[in-house]
Every structure is written in structure tokens, then in C-alpha cells.
Short mmCIF file of C-alpha atoms in Angstrom, two decimals:
data_model
loop_
_atom_site.label_atom_id
_atom_site.label_comp_id
_atom_site.label_asym_id
_atom_site.label_seq_id
_atom_site.Cartn_x
_atom_site.Cartn_y
_atom_site.Cartn_z
CA GLY A 135 -0.11 -0.04 0.06
CA GLN A 136 0.85 3.68 -0.07
CA ASN A 137 2.10 5.41 3.04
CA ILE A 138 3.20 8.72 4.08
CA ASP A 139 4.32 9.24 7.83
CA GLN A 140 4.80 12.77 9.39
CA PRO A 141 4.74 13.56 12.93
CA THR A 142 1.43 14.51 14.48
CA GLU A 143 2.35 17.60 16.24
CA MET A 144 5.38 19.38 17.20
CA THR A 145 6.39 22.57 19.34
CA ALA A 146 8.71 25.20 18.61
CA THR A 147 9.87 28.39 19.90
CA GLU A 148 9.31 32.08 18.07
CA GLY A 149 12.54 32.84 16.34
CA ALA A 150 14.08 29.24 16.36
CA ILE A 151 14.35 26.55 13.72
CA VAL A 152 12.19 23.26 13.16
CA GLN A 153 12.53 20.64 10.79
CA ILE A 154 9.25 18.57 9.94
CA ASN A 155 10.16 15.17 8.58
CA CYS A 156 8.16 13.15 6.03
CA THR A 157 8.79 9.32 4.98
CA TYR A 158 6.93 7.85 2.26
CA GLN A 159 6.10 4.40 0.39
CA THR A 160 4.16 4.87 -2.84
CA SER A 161 3.79 3.11 -6.26
CA GLY A 162 6.46 5.30 -8.26
CA PHE A 163 7.60 8.69 -7.47
CA ASN A 164 6.92 12.03 -9.42
CA GLY A 165 7.72 14.53 -7.06
CA LEU A 166 6.79 15.55 -3.27
CA PHE A 167 5.04 18.53 -2.13
CA TRP A 168 4.73 20.44 0.82
CA TYR A 169 1.67 22.51 1.84
CA GLN A 170 0.92 24.89 4.89
CA GLN A 171 -2.71 24.68 5.79
CA HIS A 172 -4.09 26.88 8.69
CA ALA A 173 -7.10 25.94 10.99
CA GLY A 174 -10.19 26.33 9.01
CA GLU A 175 -8.58 27.23 5.57
CA ALA A 176 -7.53 25.67 2.59
CA PRO A 177 -3.92 24.46 2.21
CA THR A 178 -1.42 27.09 0.32
CA PHE A 179 1.63 25.49 -1.81
CA LEU A 180 5.01 25.94 -0.31
CA SER A 181 7.40 23.77 -2.07
CA TYR A 182 7.99 20.86 -4.70
CA ASN A 183 10.97 18.58 -4.94
CA VAL A 184 11.39 15.93 -7.82
CA LEU A 185 15.30 15.43 -7.37
CA ASP A 186 17.55 15.02 -4.37
CA GLY A 187 18.68 17.87 -2.63
CA LEU A 188 17.76 20.97 -0.82
CA GLU A 189 15.63 23.63 -2.49
CA GLU A 190 15.48 27.21 -0.48
CA LYS A 191 12.92 29.62 -0.81
CA GLY A 192 13.17 32.32 1.81
CA ARG A 193 12.72 31.16 5.37
CA PHE A 194 11.62 27.69 4.11
CA SER A 195 13.76 24.95 2.77
CA SER A 196 12.80 21.54 1.77
CA PHE A 197 14.83 18.73 1.38
CA LEU A 198 14.47 15.22 -0.59
CA SER A 199 16.19 12.09 -0.73
CA ARG A 200 14.86 9.51 -2.84
CA SER A 201 16.62 6.62 -1.98
CA LYS A 202 15.66 6.93 1.33
CA GLY A 203 12.33 7.86 0.63
CA TYR A 204 12.71 10.82 2.93
CA SER A 205 11.92 14.65 2.75
CA TYR A 206 11.97 17.26 5.39
CA LEU A 207 10.71 21.15 5.54
CA LEU A 208 13.01 23.62 7.58
CA LEU A 209 11.43 26.45 8.79
CA LYS A 210 13.84 29.21 10.10
CA GLU A 211 13.33 32.29 12.24
CA LEU A 212 10.13 31.02 13.15
CA GLN A 213 7.09 33.84 13.42
CA MET A 214 3.98 33.30 15.28
CA LYS A 215 1.95 33.16 11.91
CA ASP A 216 3.93 29.83 11.07
CA SER A 217 1.65 28.30 13.42
CA ALA A 218 -0.20 25.85 10.92
CA SER A 219 -0.46 22.34 10.01
CA TYR A 220 2.39 21.13 7.13
CA LEU A 221 0.93 18.78 4.90
CA CYS A 222 3.43 16.46 2.87
CA ALA A 223 2.32 14.74 -0.22
CA VAL A 224 3.66 12.63 -2.81
CA MET A 225 2.94 12.31 -6.57
CA ASP A 226 2.73 8.71 -7.57
CA SER A 227 3.12 6.84 -10.82
CA ASN A 228 -0.31 7.52 -12.08
CA TYR A 229 0.28 11.49 -11.02
CA GLN A 230 -2.30 11.11 -8.08
CA LEU A 231 -1.48 12.90 -4.63
CA ILE A 232 -1.22 10.97 -1.98
CA TRP A 233 -1.55 13.00 1.09
CA GLY A 234 0.22 12.68 4.77
CA ALA A 235 -2.01 13.16 7.65
CA GLY A 236 -0.42 16.54 8.33
CA THR A 237 2.12 18.09 10.98
CA LYS A 238 0.58 20.48 13.58
CA LEU A 239 3.30 23.10 14.28
CA ILE A 240 2.80 25.03 17.54
CA ILE A 241 4.99 28.15 17.81
CA LYS A 242 5.34 29.31 21.20
CA PRO A 243 6.28 32.92 22.27
CA GLY B 115 -1.35 33.77 -11.08
CA ALA B 116 -3.15 30.33 -10.44
CA VAL B 117 -5.88 31.51 -8.49
CA VAL B 118 -8.91 29.29 -7.54
CA SER B 119 -12.06 30.59 -6.62
CA GLN B 120 -14.55 28.37 -4.43
CA HIS B 121 -18.06 29.66 -3.58
CA PRO B 122 -19.90 29.73 -0.98
CA SER B 123 -17.24 29.82 1.72
CA TRP B 124 -19.81 28.40 4.26
CA VAL B 125 -23.07 26.77 4.13
CA ILE B 126 -25.79 25.47 6.43
CA CYS B 127 -28.41 23.21 5.08
CA LYS B 128 -31.38 20.98 6.47
CA SER B 129 -31.18 17.20 6.27
CA GLY B 130 -32.34 16.18 3.00
CA THR B 131 -31.76 19.18 0.95
CA SER B 132 -29.25 19.68 -1.73
CA VAL B 133 -26.04 22.05 -1.86
CA LYS B 134 -23.76 23.33 -4.86
CA ILE B 135 -20.45 24.20 -4.61
CA GLU B 136 -18.90 26.07 -7.27
CA CYS B 137 -15.22 26.33 -8.28
CA ARG B 138 -13.37 28.34 -10.82
CA SER B 139 -9.90 28.93 -12.08
CA LEU B 140 -9.84 32.92 -12.48
CA ASP B 141 -6.95 32.81 -14.60
CA PHE B 142 -6.03 30.02 -16.09
CA GLN B 143 -7.79 27.19 -17.56
CA ALA B 144 -8.23 23.86 -15.96
CA THR B 145 -9.22 20.55 -17.92
CA THR B 146 -8.92 18.66 -14.73
CA MET B 147 -10.07 19.96 -11.12
CA PHE B 148 -9.94 17.80 -7.98
CA TRP B 149 -12.53 17.73 -5.11
CA TYR B 150 -11.41 16.93 -1.58
CA ARG B 151 -12.86 16.41 1.74
CA GLN B 152 -11.31 17.03 4.96
CA PHE B 153 -12.80 16.02 8.37
CA PRO B 154 -11.49 17.74 11.59
CA LYS B 155 -7.94 17.07 12.45
CA GLN B 156 -7.88 14.36 9.34
CA SER B 157 -5.88 14.69 6.13
CA LEU B 158 -7.34 15.75 2.78
CA MET B 159 -9.19 12.73 1.30
CA LEU B 160 -9.85 13.07 -2.50
CA MET B 161 -13.36 12.69 -3.57
CA ALA B 162 -13.19 12.80 -7.37
CA THR B 163 -11.46 13.96 -10.31
CA SER B 164 -13.43 16.21 -12.49
CA ASN B 165 -12.72 16.21 -16.24
CA GLU B 166 -13.93 18.90 -18.58
CA GLY B 167 -16.41 17.56 -21.16
CA SER B 168 -17.01 14.07 -19.45
CA LYS B 169 -17.87 12.33 -16.28
CA ALA B 170 -15.90 12.61 -13.25
CA THR B 171 -13.69 9.92 -11.76
CA TYR B 172 -14.96 8.98 -8.19
CA GLU B 173 -12.47 7.54 -5.50
CA GLN B 174 -13.60 4.13 -4.11
CA GLY B 175 -16.28 4.49 -1.46
CA VAL B 176 -17.43 7.91 -2.80
CA GLU B 177 -21.05 7.64 -4.08
CA LYS B 178 -21.11 9.07 -7.70
CA ASP B 179 -24.93 9.62 -7.12
CA LYS B 180 -24.91 11.73 -4.04
CA PHE B 181 -21.98 13.77 -4.76
CA LEU B 182 -22.62 14.97 -8.54
CA ILE B 183 -19.95 16.87 -10.18
CA ASN B 184 -20.26 18.67 -13.70
CA HIS B 185 -17.37 20.24 -15.24
CA ALA B 186 -19.04 22.20 -17.99
CA SER B 187 -16.50 24.45 -19.11
CA LEU B 188 -12.42 24.84 -18.59
CA THR B 189 -12.74 27.34 -15.94
CA LEU B 190 -15.72 25.66 -13.73
CA SER B 191 -16.39 22.83 -12.12
CA THR B 192 -19.51 22.39 -9.61
CA LEU B 193 -20.17 19.62 -6.72
CA THR B 194 -23.61 18.85 -5.50
CA VAL B 195 -24.24 17.44 -2.44
CA THR B 196 -27.68 15.79 -2.77
CA SER B 197 -30.05 14.68 0.10
CA ALA B 198 -27.38 16.27 2.46
CA HIS B 199 -26.99 14.59 5.93
CA PRO B 200 -25.37 15.47 9.12
CA GLU B 201 -22.74 12.91 8.26
CA ASP B 202 -22.07 15.05 5.21
CA SER B 203 -20.80 18.00 7.42
CA SER B 204 -17.22 18.65 6.29
CA PHE B 205 -14.95 20.95 4.71
CA TYR B 206 -15.02 20.54 1.09
CA ILE B 207 -11.92 21.76 -1.28
CA CYS B 208 -11.36 22.32 -4.85
CA SER B 209 -8.32 22.35 -6.57
CA ALA B 210 -6.66 22.61 -10.16
CA ARG B 211 -3.35 22.63 -11.59
CA ILE B 212 -1.97 25.57 -14.24
CA GLN B 213 -0.75 22.79 -16.70
CA GLY B 214 0.97 19.72 -16.82
CA GLU B 215 1.27 16.94 -14.34
CA TYR B 216 4.19 18.26 -12.37
CA SER B 217 2.76 21.46 -11.59
CA PRO B 218 1.36 22.08 -7.96
CA LEU B 219 -2.51 21.96 -6.97
CA HIS B 220 -3.79 25.50 -6.20
CA PHE B 221 -6.73 25.18 -3.84
CA GLY B 222 -10.12 27.10 -3.55
CA ASN B 223 -10.74 28.67 -0.22
CA GLY B 224 -12.72 25.48 1.04
CA THR B 225 -16.49 25.44 1.47
CA ARG B 226 -17.56 24.29 5.18
CA LEU B 227 -20.71 22.65 4.91
CA THR B 228 -22.91 21.80 8.24
CA VAL B 229 -26.06 19.99 7.85
CA THR B 230 -28.42 20.20 10.60
#
């Protein structure tokens, strides 16, 4: 079966750095997406990785290792507004998105 | 670019009635749109893939006669929840890609449906 694993919840301090991990087992691989979802709102696109390595976009970076079936989202200089759920999604061989359950990130002052 | 507009944002209806949710791609054409449902504290669940000019493809366990999907144009898809019941209360979200399978999904703002 297809499976995406990410921690249910994480807590971090304002101004700090946090890494949210995602491991996956899917039927084929056509890229991995990270989305941010604030409570009661729809997800918004953060990043896309299809090749191994690190993609940096401002305070957010995303890393992929296809051989390990592993990705992480790195958030730097955390702000209170970063409190949200972060969803990992993998596109399988049929170009269907397989979604993780999301990681709820709580930022404390 | 890549704005997806969804309407209404929230709706309350009585059990047994039908509710229509609209999803529009405002600045691009979408031959394919996706309808998701999300229950509180749960992951997004794909309900169906809406294809312009043809029948929608429903995921296993989703009743196609209950969740009617119409994709009449390249910029509009509608989801109608027929004979709604309280267990249909959920957050419904549509999404679309600009072009190509590798493009990210862009989501509408979602519709919170409450059936009383």
C-alpha cells in the first residue's frame, strides 16, 4: 500500500528553527509537495522537490532523498504566523497525490 | 496567477436538501479539477477528479449519485451534495493545476458545510 508518515504535532519557539520530517512509500514517484494549512483554511503550496537535494525559498527549505524515501521541511526564524499544519504529499506513478495526515506546528513565544 | 475561487465559503442546510459548491479557475484553464473532503483533524481525502466535458472519476467509497460533479467549462466545476445528511458535514475543497502533471495543486478557499 501507499503510505506517508509525518509527526502528528511539533512545538517550537518563536525565532527558532524547526524541521518537519516526512517518509513515504508509494507506487512510483513523480515529486513531493509541501503545503501549509492554517486552521479552517485550505492548503497553500510551499514547495516541490523531484530531484535529490535542498530547495531553499526564503525562510523555508525542503529537502528530498529519493533513495531513502525521505523529505523534510525546514522553517527558520519562526514567527507566530507559522503556527499551522504542514502537509506532505507525494505524486505517485499515476500522477495522483498521496497525502500525509499533516503535522500540526505550535509556535510558542 | 493560479487563483482558484470557491463559493460559498460556508453553508448551513437542512437534512434532505441539496447544496451546490462552485469552483472556478480565475486566471487559467483547468481541464482537470479535484474535489477533496477534510474532516476535523484528518488528512485531505480525494473524492473525485473532475474532467472537463466528460464524467468525473470517483474514488472508491464515494457515492457518485450523492456527490454530483459537473465540469461544463475549462474554468468551472461544480459539486452538488444531494439529499445531505449530518454525516456529510465537512470541509470541501477544490483544486486545480495550471498545466502539466508536475505543477502544484492550487486550492480554493474551501466550503464548510454543516447539515442540521
